């Protein structure tokens, strides 16, 4: 077997002593793979992007011990029908509160007359 073949065989079987030149080369190759491989190889391990930021929803309690969620209108978008508004509000609230049923909601109007948020009452 040639000298290069013996070196490659020793790299595969990890036979070089710690602290030697070839050991350092093997460790460097492993570290290079760990840090450089994600640049060229798509491991598909990116985290899911959150739908909204935490500050877009404010949770308060009502006098009956229930919860009122105030959802930023930007998180809901601009739905045209009431059913679309309910679906959008539910998609925003469910990741926070779990499975709930919206009992009622009301838009919060700002000084300019635009809907800035929605107040939503929910029931478990």
PDB file of C-alpha atoms in Angstrom:
ATOM      1  CA  UNK A   1       0.000   0.000   0.000  1.00  0.00           C
ATOM      2  CA  UNK A   2       1.305   3.449  -0.820  1.00  0.00           C
ATOM      3  CA  UNK A   3       2.191   6.050   1.781  1.00  0.00           C
ATOM      4  CA  UNK A   4      -0.905   8.185   0.941  1.00  0.00           C
ATOM      5  CA  UNK A   5      -3.137   5.111   1.267  1.00  0.00           C
ATOM      6  CA  UNK A   6      -1.682   4.351   4.700  1.00  0.00           C
ATOM      7  CA  UNK A   7      -2.299   7.955   5.832  1.00  0.00           C
ATOM      8  CA  UNK A   8      -5.907   7.875   4.621  1.00  0.00           C
ATOM      9  CA  UNK A   9      -6.418   4.450   6.280  1.00  0.00           C
ATOM     10  CA  UNK A  10      -4.988   5.823   9.536  1.00  0.00           C
ATOM     11  CA  UNK A  11      -7.287   8.866   9.298  1.00  0.00           C
ATOM     12  CA  UNK A  12     -10.333   6.621   8.845  1.00  0.00           C
ATOM     13  CA  UNK A  13      -9.377   4.367  11.775  1.00  0.00           C
ATOM     14  CA  UNK A  14      -8.202   7.353  13.883  1.00  0.00           C
ATOM     15  CA  UNK A  15      -4.879   5.778  14.817  1.00  0.00           C
ATOM     16  CA  UNK A  16      -2.751   8.875  15.263  1.00  0.00           C
ATOM     17  CA  UNK A  17      -1.798   9.914  18.810  1.00  0.00           C
ATOM     18  CA  UNK A  18      -3.338  13.004  20.354  1.00  0.00           C
ATOM     19  CA  UNK A  19      -1.343  16.193  19.891  1.00  0.00           C
ATOM     20  CA  UNK A  20       0.384  15.026  16.712  1.00  0.00           C
ATOM     21  CA  UNK A  21       0.263  16.756  13.359  1.00  0.00           C
ATOM     22  CA  UNK A  22      -2.146  14.285  11.750  1.00  0.00           C
ATOM     23  CA  UNK A  23      -4.450  14.335  14.772  1.00  0.00           C
ATOM     24  CA  UNK A  24      -4.643  18.127  14.482  1.00  0.00           C
ATOM     25  CA  UNK A  25      -5.420  17.816  10.759  1.00  0.00           C
ATOM     26  CA  UNK A  26      -8.283  15.387  11.480  1.00  0.00           C
ATOM     27  CA  UNK A  27      -9.768  17.660  14.149  1.00  0.00           C
ATOM     28  CA  UNK A  28      -9.439  20.658  11.820  1.00  0.00           C
ATOM     29  CA  UNK A  29     -11.254  18.785   9.042  1.00  0.00           C
ATOM     30  CA  UNK A  30     -14.080  17.841  11.425  1.00  0.00           C
ATOM     31  CA  UNK A  31     -14.445  21.417  12.668  1.00  0.00           C
ATOM     32  CA  UNK A  32     -14.349  22.746   9.116  1.00  0.00           C
ATOM     33  CA  UNK A  33     -17.186  20.381   8.200  1.00  0.00           C
ATOM     34  CA  UNK A  34     -19.255  21.401  11.218  1.00  0.00           C
ATOM     35  CA  UNK A  35     -18.932  25.130  10.580  1.00  0.00           C
ATOM     36  CA  UNK A  36     -18.737  25.285   6.784  1.00  0.00           C
ATOM     37  CA  UNK A  37     -21.157  22.541   5.703  1.00  0.00           C
ATOM     38  CA  UNK A  38     -24.316  24.559   6.530  1.00  0.00           C
ATOM     39  CA  UNK A  39     -23.176  27.153   4.000  1.00  0.00           C
ATOM     40  CA  UNK A  40     -23.285  24.681   1.100  1.00  0.00           C
ATOM     41  CA  UNK A  41     -25.616  21.925   2.378  1.00  0.00           C
ATOM     42  CA  UNK A  42     -29.261  22.675   3.165  1.00  0.00           C
ATOM     43  CA  UNK A  43     -30.012  20.571   6.248  1.00  0.00           C
ATOM     44  CA  UNK A  44     -33.570  22.013   6.363  1.00  0.00           C
ATOM     45  CA  UNK A  45     -33.240  22.715  10.084  1.00  0.00           C
ATOM     46  CA  UNK A  46     -34.270  26.362  10.187  1.00  0.00           C
ATOM     47  CA  UNK A  47     -36.725  27.312  12.948  1.00  0.00           C
ATOM     48  CA  UNK A  48     -40.246  28.318  11.975  1.00  0.00           C
ATOM     49  CA  UNK A  49     -40.779  32.028  11.907  1.00  0.00           C
ATOM     50  CA  UNK A  50     -43.365  33.238  14.375  1.00  0.00           C
ATOM     51  CA  UNK A  51     -46.550  34.603  12.868  1.00  0.00           C
ATOM     52  CA  UNK A  52     -46.602  37.638  15.133  1.00  0.00           C
ATOM     53  CA  UNK A  53     -44.423  39.343  17.704  1.00  0.00           C
ATOM     54  CA  UNK A  54     -45.273  38.952  21.364  1.00  0.00           C
ATOM     55  CA  UNK A  55     -46.061  42.655  21.731  1.00  0.00           C
ATOM     56  CA  UNK A  56     -48.876  42.347  19.176  1.00  0.00           C
ATOM     57  CA  UNK A  57     -51.159  40.644  21.725  1.00  0.00           C
ATOM     58  CA  UNK A  58     -52.043  42.015  25.162  1.00  0.00           C
ATOM     59  CA  UNK A  59     -53.871  39.747  27.599  1.00  0.00           C
ATOM     60  CA  UNK A  60     -56.004  41.168  30.424  1.00  0.00           C
ATOM     61  CA  UNK A  61     -58.664  39.721  32.699  1.00  0.00           C
ATOM     62  CA  UNK A  62     -62.290  40.759  32.835  1.00  0.00           C
ATOM     63  CA  UNK A  63     -64.448  41.081  35.969  1.00  0.00           C
ATOM     64  CA  UNK A  64     -65.744  37.496  35.563  1.00  0.00           C
ATOM     65  CA  UNK A  65     -62.282  35.913  35.654  1.00  0.00           C
ATOM     66  CA  UNK A  66     -62.107  35.410  31.880  1.00  0.00           C
ATOM     67  CA  UNK A  67     -59.504  36.731  29.509  1.00  0.00           C
ATOM     68  CA  UNK A  68     -59.622  39.563  27.017  1.00  0.00           C
ATOM     69  CA  UNK A  69     -57.060  39.517  24.242  1.00  0.00           C
ATOM     70  CA  UNK A  70     -56.165  42.756  22.497  1.00  0.00           C
ATOM     71  CA  UNK A  71     -54.765  41.894  19.083  1.00  0.00           C
ATOM     72  CA  UNK A  72     -52.979  44.424  16.900  1.00  0.00           C
ATOM     73  CA  UNK A  73     -54.911  45.006  13.668  1.00  0.00           C
ATOM     74  CA  UNK A  74     -51.736  44.525  11.631  1.00  0.00           C
ATOM     75  CA  UNK A  75     -51.557  40.917  12.874  1.00  0.00           C
ATOM     76  CA  UNK A  76     -55.089  40.319  11.585  1.00  0.00           C
ATOM     77  CA  UNK A  77     -54.623  41.977   8.213  1.00  0.00           C
ATOM     78  CA  UNK A  78     -57.563  43.503   6.360  1.00  0.00           C
ATOM     79  CA  UNK A  79     -60.319  40.885   6.133  1.00  0.00           C
ATOM     80  CA  UNK A  80     -63.568  41.923   4.474  1.00  0.00           C
ATOM     81  CA  UNK A  81     -66.131  39.630   6.100  1.00  0.00           C
ATOM     82  CA  UNK A  82     -66.881  38.890   9.752  1.00  0.00           C
ATOM     83  CA  UNK A  83     -66.052  35.202   9.273  1.00  0.00           C
ATOM     84  CA  UNK A  84     -62.593  36.152   7.956  1.00  0.00           C
ATOM     85  CA  UNK A  85     -62.017  38.428  10.953  1.00  0.00           C
ATOM     86  CA  UNK A  86     -62.937  35.601  13.354  1.00  0.00           C
ATOM     87  CA  UNK A  87     -60.624  33.156  11.571  1.00  0.00           C
ATOM     88  CA  UNK A  88     -57.721  35.625  11.590  1.00  0.00           C
ATOM     89  CA  UNK A  89     -58.228  36.442  15.285  1.00  0.00           C
ATOM     90  CA  UNK A  90     -58.403  32.753  16.106  1.00  0.00           C
ATOM     91  CA  UNK A  91     -55.119  32.091  14.262  1.00  0.00           C
ATOM     92  CA  UNK A  92     -53.413  34.800  16.318  1.00  0.00           C
ATOM     93  CA  UNK A  93     -54.879  33.825  19.698  1.00  0.00           C
ATOM     94  CA  UNK A  94     -54.709  30.013  19.490  1.00  0.00           C
ATOM     95  CA  UNK A  95     -50.883  29.716  19.699  1.00  0.00           C
ATOM     96  CA  UNK A  96     -51.008  31.782  22.886  1.00  0.00           C
ATOM     97  CA  UNK A  97     -54.161  30.512  24.596  1.00  0.00           C
ATOM     98  CA  UNK A  98     -54.596  27.047  23.152  1.00  0.00           C
ATOM     99  CA  UNK A  99     -57.893  25.868  21.740  1.00  0.00           C
ATOM    100  CA  UNK A 100     -60.513  28.515  22.528  1.00  0.00           C
ATOM    101  CA  UNK A 101     -63.821  29.759  21.160  1.00  0.00           C
ATOM    102  CA  UNK A 102     -64.267  33.452  20.456  1.00  0.00           C
ATOM    103  CA  UNK A 103     -67.454  34.649  22.131  1.00  0.00           C
ATOM    104  CA  UNK A 104     -67.276  38.219  20.884  1.00  0.00           C
ATOM    105  CA  UNK A 105     -64.895  40.852  19.610  1.00  0.00           C
ATOM    106  CA  UNK A 106     -64.932  44.575  19.040  1.00  0.00           C
ATOM    107  CA  UNK A 107     -62.630  46.802  17.006  1.00  0.00           C
ATOM    108  CA  UNK A 108     -60.588  49.487  18.771  1.00  0.00           C
ATOM    109  CA  UNK A 109     -60.729  52.698  16.770  1.00  0.00           C
ATOM    110  CA  UNK A 110     -57.820  55.175  16.942  1.00  0.00           C
ATOM    111  CA  UNK A 111     -57.978  58.991  16.655  1.00  0.00           C
ATOM    112  CA  UNK A 112     -57.851  58.851  12.874  1.00  0.00           C
ATOM    113  CA  UNK A 113     -60.921  56.614  12.705  1.00  0.00           C
ATOM    114  CA  UNK A 114     -58.992  53.494  11.692  1.00  0.00           C
ATOM    115  CA  UNK A 115     -59.107  50.107  13.391  1.00  0.00           C
ATOM    116  CA  UNK A 116     -55.879  49.849  15.387  1.00  0.00           C
ATOM    117  CA  UNK A 117     -56.652  46.670  17.333  1.00  0.00           C
ATOM    118  CA  UNK A 118     -59.346  44.170  18.243  1.00  0.00           C
ATOM    119  CA  UNK A 119     -60.557  43.323  21.754  1.00  0.00           C
ATOM    120  CA  UNK A 120     -61.471  39.640  21.833  1.00  0.00           C
ATOM    121  CA  UNK A 121     -63.342  37.714  24.543  1.00  0.00           C
ATOM    122  CA  UNK A 122     -62.725  33.979  24.508  1.00  0.00           C
ATOM    123  CA  UNK A 123     -64.096  30.885  26.203  1.00  0.00           C
ATOM    124  CA  UNK A 124     -62.353  27.566  26.746  1.00  0.00           C
TER     125      UNK A 124
END
